[in-house]
Amino acid sequence: MTRILVVNSNTTESVTARIATAARAVAPPGVVIDCVSAPFGLPLIVTRADWLVAGPATLAALATRRGGYDAAVIACFGDPGLDAAKELLDVPVLGISEAAFHAACMLGRRFAVVSFTAALRPMFEECLDHHGLRSRCCGFRMGPAFSGDPGTVAEDRRALLIGLCREAVEQDGAEVLILAGGPLAGMAPLLQPHVAVPLVDGTQAAVRLAVALAGLAPLDQRRRARPLTGYAPEVTRLYGG
Amino acid sequence: MTRILVVNSNTTESVTARIATAARAVAPPGVVIDCVSAPFGLPLIVTRADWLVAGPATLAALATRRGGYDAAVIACFGDPGLDAAKELLDVPVLGISEAAFHAACMLGRRFAVVSFTAALRPMFEECLDHHGLRSRCCGFRMGPAFSGDPGTVAEDRRALLIGLCREAVEQDGAEVLILAGGPLAGMAPLLQPHVAVPLVDGTQAAVRLAVALAGLAPLDQRRRARPLTGYAPEVTRLYGG
Amino acid sequence: MTRILVVNSNTTESVTARIATAARAVAPPGVVIDCVSAPFGLPLIVTRADWLVAGPATLAALATRRGGYDAAVIACFGDPGLDAAKELLDVPVLGISEAAFHAACMLGRRFAVVSFTAALRPMFEECLDHHGLRSRCCGFRMGPAFSGDPGTVAEDRRALLIGLCREAVEQDGAEVLILAGGPLAGMAPLLQPHVAVPLVDGTQAAVRLAVALAGLAPLDQRRRARPLTGYAPEVTRLYGG
Amino acid sequence: MTRILVVNSNTTESVTARIATAARAVAPPGVVIDCVSAPFGLPLIVTRADWLVAGPATLAALATRRGGYDAAVIACFGDPGLDAAKELLDVPVLGISEAAFHAACMLGRRFAVVSFTAALRPMFEECLDHHGLRSRCCGFRMGPAFSGDPGTVAEDRRALLIGLCREAVEQDGAEVLILAGGPLAGMAPLLQPHVAVPLVDGTQAAVRLAVALAGLAPLDQRRRARPLTGYAPEVTRLYGG
Amino acid sequence: MTRILVVNSNTTESVTARIATAARAVAPPGVVIDCVSAPFGLPLIVTRADWLVAGPATLAALATRRGGYDAAVIACFGDPGLDAAKELLDVPVLGISEAAFHAACMLGRRFAVVSFTAALRPMFEECLDHHGLRSRCCGFRMGPAFSGDPGTVAEDRRALLIGLCREAVEQDGAEVLILAGGPLAGMAPLLQPHVAVPLVDGTQAAVRLAVALAGLAPLDQRRRARPLTGYAPEVTRLYGG
Amino acid sequence: MTRILVVNSNTTESVTARIATAARAVAPPGVVIDCVSAPFGLPLIVTRADWLVAGPATLAALATRRGGYDAAVIACFGDPGLDAAKELLDVPVLGISEAAFHAACMLGRRFAVVSFTAALRPMFEECLDHHGLRSRCCGFRMGPAFSGDPGTVAEDRRALLIGLCREAVEQDGAEVLILAGGPLAGMAPLLQPHVAVPLVDGTQAAVRLAVALAGLAPLDQRRRARPLTGYAPEVTRLYGG
């Protein structure tokens, strides 16, 4: 049995539930998905400062359940805490931005990022740069500023999203599309019938890839006992060797 | 049941057998590996011209068994025919260079490429550029020119390889190592005990990732019936829609 | 006397005739142009799979006339078979995309690519990346999707093309323009009077540069006799040393 | 009067004292330097995980003294918490890696990074990439692995450092040198007489540039009241608007 | 007392006066600004040829006052003569494009360039490439072609400029804006109240940074006596050692 | 008859004579080579400041003979005045660095730069960046610092150069070599018998390409009458329209 821990880096339980549903939908037989919220932090992750403070919260969630999973997924676009988690944990840890980019690259040569609002573009550009994959992205197609209810935006902007997907294919030459932004989690199957190229959902891509990499664990050479102060015991213990 | 077709792009059966062994070693329960040689072409793939002529041979192998697998792997560094296969086939197709790069990226931020001979460096550099991942590679550590028996080089240069792996970790800051070159297929488990960071085997990475992506098939919008001449019927049929 | 072989990588004789006319228009005195079609393959080259299968066909055309020319041109945007031809032939071989890019770079610092349809953009972007010249391209100006007769598109979209050329100069700061796409071969002289910067025709640039480089032949150190199977004798003989 | 807050991102008071000395040495008349340690975290910052956990500690130090300074410096190579601080604070905040890179760029076109141990190279490469300045760095010249006393390494490896500086100038064509690594803070004046090009000290460059930018404050448009939990009150208040 | 020489690379005295006003507005107490025009050359610098011929004129202005300033600013977008001045002078010399880019980078991660006319875009793109900072620029927002009076364009296009600034923030995610083009010198304070992110004025940024770097002089290792002919004595003397 | 003007950007007549010999050796029948020295400036061009002051001198040489040639070559590595000349002249103008890079790219995918002294590396790196071709260069192989007689260095370091060429081929995978530095002009034929890949001589490459591009003249839209002062009448007249 393979166990995958999925951490929602924010503290909103309804989002965690939605992520869990999306994650479980692609879990192969014999794979168990455990999905948890960040134990502290913010209800929504938007800015670079948010990523920073969500990082230790994500580490805390990973640390608490240490030993109880074979691979982990950080289910928050922007991948807070990802680099630290890769260093401190002894199993593979994937971010959903990271996983979406790599899965898209393997499914086609040119991918576009589609979302309901342009406000997400800077975060995705920085994330692409961080992972070194900017050159594989052939375009961004995003809707106008949004101030409505994230819980219903996927439905409210459904026609817009289908239009954006088609523009990405026809005008940018996209061969794969990444559906970006937390509120669109789980939308891919609903939009796919209207779009001619594969739609990648970050959470589901991350679960698939985490299952694939389980067992290829980073070794422990970089961890050494160090006296961390000011954090909860489970995080401090990550530094305990 | 998930079926993975692994194509050795050259015509040497002993290499195909070795690839099959490596591939099957990582196949999860319920996954069947079928491994075949290119039906024509060259016994060894070295130059850019070799990649070109190995491309249609690889396509022919993929075309012949069309419908009989859920994802495919092109098991030849340099990934001959990969872009064409992604366009023409209706299941995910991965190359072993491509898979090694993406797996390494997900296991750590800095990977190095280690091989027994520097003659492979240009091919890997071009391959990294083609996949847009040059910036993730922190170094090449490769042995001197080699003119011996590829069948025994892994054993003959075992101490050299361990030394190169250690240099990559200590001097280049590598956090993951790709063991490169056909003759090193299957060597990772033997070298791993001597190296502090994960060793990635291209064939095994590709099988893992092909299993992960099976079902996320590229759609058929790009294929259209076209009168191809001069190739075997199975390749021509790929152009038949 | 300098002899230049121009290979049309597709099998359409009317296109070959048109290429020959454009090529001969710029041949200096004492230069003879021989223009041939691919002996097999596809009537039109559009996708990455097309480039792959057109590669061996282009090699076959080059191999058949081996010894009868001082330099060669692959007259198909996307340059199918180019890298292999550079390795296997003992005279300079240029592709028309390659030649257009280099000629444009030498005529000005910023070039734009102008064409009748945006469908060509991905191919040109990949080609620019392959030649390492993406940073010299300051923009793409291309018309909408096209499903009419390629034989008359140059005339049908003449006003559109002039408008696109002007936008490239005024809005992108282009100092040179590449007129892109097979159906526009030979259009440059007709459009030039309406455009303030030089228009580069790929075939004609390639002929000029092939004449210039004739005699600077790649040496033979990379060719070695190897048992290629599954290809026509003339291609196999390229592997014969 | 201009007040500059310098935060040592680790918890080691002796390092803070050393930083304060270096910082005050370049403060112009009328500029007051206040230098503090991180209130919690780690005694030494080495890995990516360290940067992450040092980030909120650095924010806490900045938040506690909010309103009491006109610009701030994060005095830790790797710049922990820098992006978040730029968003959350209403005065300019500079990191010492960032400042060293920008100062070096303005003093010459090619800078090299010199340090006593190669272990710092990955961190500097990532930092250069993050700031987009990798292309301005013409080389790294660093000593072998080091396991001695950081407090005396500057003295112990003095001859080595002078040799590395000279190699950077003569072999890499460096026109400016960045002296990298916490234990080398304050060494620049001692080494400068032996080196023909300017030596940049990160802390001192940051103080100079912070004074220059004081008053060009980022505006407050990105901060909005948000319910952060799990952090100390002063950090939480940064999210209070 | 710190003395800063500001050189207007063109010969138009009214522009020099305007630059002087902007420069003096940000000079700290104890800093004296001397502002001069190029002694020969062109009344306006627009093309690459203009930059070239303005280079020796700028050098002449710098050479004439040699010894009389602690740092210098070349107050012309495009930075004519900058690299030569950095080599030949024994004090720091900054260009206003260079200074604007570096200041913007330190104030935020994403900057946009805003100007009254798109004709300036190629120059800024080349300048960004020369300084290696293209990746930090998230967009250009520029008005249409302009053929009116440069002396009043800042006023005439004020509403346009405010609109462009807002688009850069809202659509490109800019966190800092560079107000580009000579005729906009001094406009930043007038536009700032209407824009939510910091506006950077090149001349003022350069003065601030020149004051900061004064004293970090490039050393003299690169200058050697050489027999320059055809230039005015003060330039020739720069080559005199 | 095609006339090519070759300008040596320095004032040393013996170098001009040597350039003329190399240039004439590759001129096709019907092509006349005129070779002149810069009318003023420096006897040797080494630094960025040298490039700047050599620029107007090169323009003066080009301007004096205006109307008397069909294409021009700037025969000085570093290409002083090249961008300005491309704007101001109504015929194609090529630099020898530029020409060497483009010719090398068309003869193979990977070129290395070989020279007798490492002191030339920064200039070549900057030149490669300026032309956007850094990614095509697979290595630099250069001798140690040199303070002997440039007139005999080619002979004195002949064995060294052959060794460097071989290292570039065997260790860097170079498929073409650029022989760099003025003192090596004309050496290519002497070294070629000892090297397995083509050697490119900058002057000869530039003459070949200038002949090829003659007639593809940049149009005159960018030149406009402007009141240039401080330069010789022939340069001033370039600004006269």
mmCIF file of N, CA and C in Angstrom, chain D residues 112-116 141-143 153-171 177-179 184 187-197 199:
data_model
loop_
_atom_site.group_PDB
_atom_site.id
_atom_site.type_symbol
_atom_site.label_atom_id
_atom_site.label_comp_id
_atom_site.label_asym_id
_atom_site.label_seq_id
_atom_site.Cartn_x
_atom_site.Cartn_y
_atom_site.Cartn_z
ATOM 1 N N ALA D 112 33.053 38.622 -10.284
ATOM 2 C CA ALA D 112 33.220 37.241 -9.846
ATOM 3 C C ALA D 112 32.874 37.166 -8.364
ATOM 4 N N VAL D 113 32.517 35.970 -7.925
ATOM 5 C CA VAL D 113 32.222 35.742 -6.518
ATOM 6 C C VAL D 113 33.370 34.918 -5.940
ATOM 7 N N VAL D 114 33.969 35.429 -4.885
ATOM 8 C CA VAL D 114 35.111 34.771 -4.258
ATOM 9 C C VAL D 114 34.732 34.397 -2.836
ATOM 10 N N SER D 115 35.041 33.156 -2.445
ATOM 11 C CA SER D 115 34.776 32.772 -1.059
ATOM 12 C C SER D 115 35.760 31.707 -0.589
ATOM 13 N N PHE D 116 35.719 31.438 0.692
ATOM 14 C CA PHE D 116 36.685 30.497 1.256
ATOM 15 C C PHE D 116 36.292 29.047 1.028
ATOM 16 N N ARG D 141 35.223 31.705 -7.691
ATOM 17 C CA ARG D 141 36.538 31.220 -7.254
ATOM 18 C C ARG D 141 36.402 30.956 -5.762
ATOM 19 N N MET D 142 36.428 29.710 -5.393
ATOM 20 C CA MET D 142 36.138 29.341 -4.013
ATOM 21 C C MET D 142 37.101 28.267 -3.534
ATOM 22 N N GLY D 143 37.387 28.297 -2.258
ATOM 23 C CA GLY D 143 38.303 27.329 -1.683
ATOM 24 C C GLY D 143 37.656 25.965 -1.484
ATOM 25 N N VAL D 153 38.432 31.797 9.951
ATOM 26 C CA VAL D 153 38.730 31.354 8.586
ATOM 27 C C VAL D 153 39.271 32.486 7.715
ATOM 28 N N ALA D 154 38.776 33.690 7.949
ATOM 29 C CA ALA D 154 39.230 34.823 7.147
ATOM 30 C C ALA D 154 40.741 34.998 7.285
ATOM 31 N N GLU D 155 41.212 34.837 8.511
ATOM 32 C CA GLU D 155 42.656 34.928 8.725
ATOM 33 C C GLU D 155 43.393 33.678 8.220
ATOM 34 N N ASP D 156 42.824 32.509 8.589
ATOM 35 C CA ASP D 156 43.486 31.244 8.243
ATOM 36 C C ASP D 156 43.640 31.080 6.736
ATOM 37 N N ARG D 157 42.658 31.547 5.987
ATOM 38 C CA ARG D 157 42.693 31.342 4.539
ATOM 39 C C ARG D 157 43.005 32.637 3.774
ATOM 40 N N ARG D 158 43.666 33.540 4.434
ATOM 41 C CA ARG D 158 43.947 34.827 3.813
ATOM 42 C C ARG D 158 44.760 34.710 2.516
ATOM 43 N N ALA D 159 45.794 33.924 2.546
ATOM 44 C CA ALA D 159 46.626 33.776 1.348
ATOM 45 C C ALA D 159 45.831 33.095 0.235
ATOM 46 N N LEU D 160 45.058 32.099 0.607
ATOM 47 C CA LEU D 160 44.199 31.427 -0.371
ATOM 48 C C LEU D 160 43.263 32.433 -1.025
ATOM 49 N N LEU D 161 42.643 33.287 -0.213
ATOM 50 C CA LEU D 161 41.683 34.258 -0.734
ATOM 51 C C LEU D 161 42.341 35.240 -1.708
ATOM 52 N N ILE D 162 43.521 35.704 -1.358
ATOM 53 C CA ILE D 162 44.216 36.626 -2.269
ATOM 54 C C ILE D 162 44.510 35.927 -3.595
ATOM 55 N N GLY D 163 44.913 34.686 -3.517
ATOM 56 C CA GLY D 163 45.166 33.917 -4.737
ATOM 57 C C GLY D 163 43.897 33.749 -5.572
ATOM 58 N N LEU D 164 42.785 33.459 -4.912
ATOM 59 C CA LEU D 164 41.518 33.293 -5.634
ATOM 60 C C LEU D 164 41.103 34.603 -6.289
ATOM 61 N N CYS D 165 41.280 35.703 -5.592
ATOM 62 C CA CYS D 165 40.940 37.009 -6.164
ATOM 63 C C CYS D 165 41.754 37.252 -7.442
ATOM 64 N N ARG D 166 43.024 36.948 -7.366
ATOM 65 C CA ARG D 166 43.871 37.182 -8.541
ATOM 66 C C ARG D 166 43.486 36.287 -9.712
ATOM 67 N N GLU D 167 43.160 35.031 -9.429
ATOM 68 C CA GLU D 167 42.710 34.147 -10.507
ATOM 69 C C GLU D 167 41.444 34.690 -11.176
ATOM 70 N N ALA D 168 40.545 35.213 -10.356
ATOM 71 C CA ALA D 168 39.295 35.753 -10.911
ATOM 72 C C ALA D 168 39.577 36.901 -11.860
ATOM 73 N N VAL D 169 40.533 37.743 -11.497
ATOM 74 C CA VAL D 169 40.869 38.881 -12.355
ATOM 75 C C VAL D 169 41.595 38.419 -13.616
ATOM 76 N N GLU D 170 42.583 37.551 -13.428
ATOM 77 C CA GLU D 170 43.429 37.183 -14.568
ATOM 78 C C GLU D 170 42.801 36.146 -15.484
ATOM 79 N N GLN D 171 42.088 35.198 -14.911
ATOM 80 C CA GLN D 171 41.563 34.122 -15.753
ATOM 81 C C GLN D 171 40.092 34.310 -16.144
ATOM 82 N N LEU D 177 34.979 42.221 -7.618
ATOM 83 C CA LEU D 177 34.882 40.954 -6.897
ATOM 84 C C LEU D 177 33.925 41.103 -5.726
ATOM 85 N N ILE D 178 33.069 40.114 -5.543
ATOM 86 C CA ILE D 178 32.215 40.065 -4.361
ATOM 87 C C ILE D 178 32.845 39.081 -3.386
ATOM 88 N N LEU D 179 33.121 39.545 -2.185
ATOM 89 C CA LEU D 179 33.690 38.699 -1.147
ATOM 90 C C LEU D 179 32.514 38.062 -0.425
ATOM 91 N N LEU D 184 33.458 36.313 6.095
ATOM 92 C CA LEU D 184 34.381 37.245 5.449
ATOM 93 C C LEU D 184 33.942 38.698 5.612
ATOM 94 N N MET D 187 36.357 41.789 5.785
ATOM 95 C CA MET D 187 37.678 41.442 5.256
ATOM 96 C C MET D 187 38.115 42.328 4.093
ATOM 97 N N ALA D 188 37.162 42.948 3.385
ATOM 98 C CA ALA D 188 37.494 43.654 2.147
ATOM 99 C C ALA D 188 38.647 44.652 2.309
ATOM 100 N N PRO D 189 38.617 45.506 3.329
ATOM 101 C CA PRO D 189 39.723 46.470 3.439
ATOM 102 C C PRO D 189 41.083 45.798 3.629
ATOM 103 N N LEU D 190 41.086 44.628 4.264
ATOM 104 C CA LEU D 190 42.356 43.948 4.488
ATOM 105 C C LEU D 190 42.910 43.322 3.219
ATOM 106 N N LEU D 191 42.005 42.854 2.360
ATOM 107 C CA LEU D 191 42.467 42.203 1.138
ATOM 108 C C LEU D 191 42.675 43.189 -0.005
ATOM 109 N N GLN D 192 41.959 44.288 0.023
ATOM 110 C CA GLN D 192 41.978 45.227 -1.106
ATOM 111 C C GLN D 192 43.389 45.632 -1.551
ATOM 112 N N PRO D 193 44.311 45.899 -0.635
ATOM 113 C CA PRO D 193 45.649 46.306 -1.100
ATOM 114 C C PRO D 193 46.345 45.272 -1.976
ATOM 115 N N HIS D 194 45.884 44.029 -1.922
ATOM 116 C CA HIS D 194 46.554 42.972 -2.676
ATOM 117 C C HIS D 194 45.838 42.638 -3.978
ATOM 118 N N VAL D 195 44.763 43.361 -4.275
ATOM 119 C CA VAL D 195 43.925 43.010 -5.420
ATOM 120 C C VAL D 195 43.708 44.243 -6.287
ATOM 121 N N ALA D 196 43.768 44.059 -7.611
ATOM 122 C CA ALA D 196 43.757 45.212 -8.511
ATOM 123 C C ALA D 196 42.377 45.760 -8.838
ATOM 124 N N VAL D 197 41.329 45.069 -8.449
ATOM 125 C CA VAL D 197 39.978 45.547 -8.770
ATOM 126 C C VAL D 197 39.190 45.719 -7.479
ATOM 127 N N LEU D 199 36.829 45.346 -4.376
ATOM 128 C CA LEU D 199 36.218 44.263 -3.608
ATOM 129 C C LEU D 199 34.918 44.780 -3.006
#
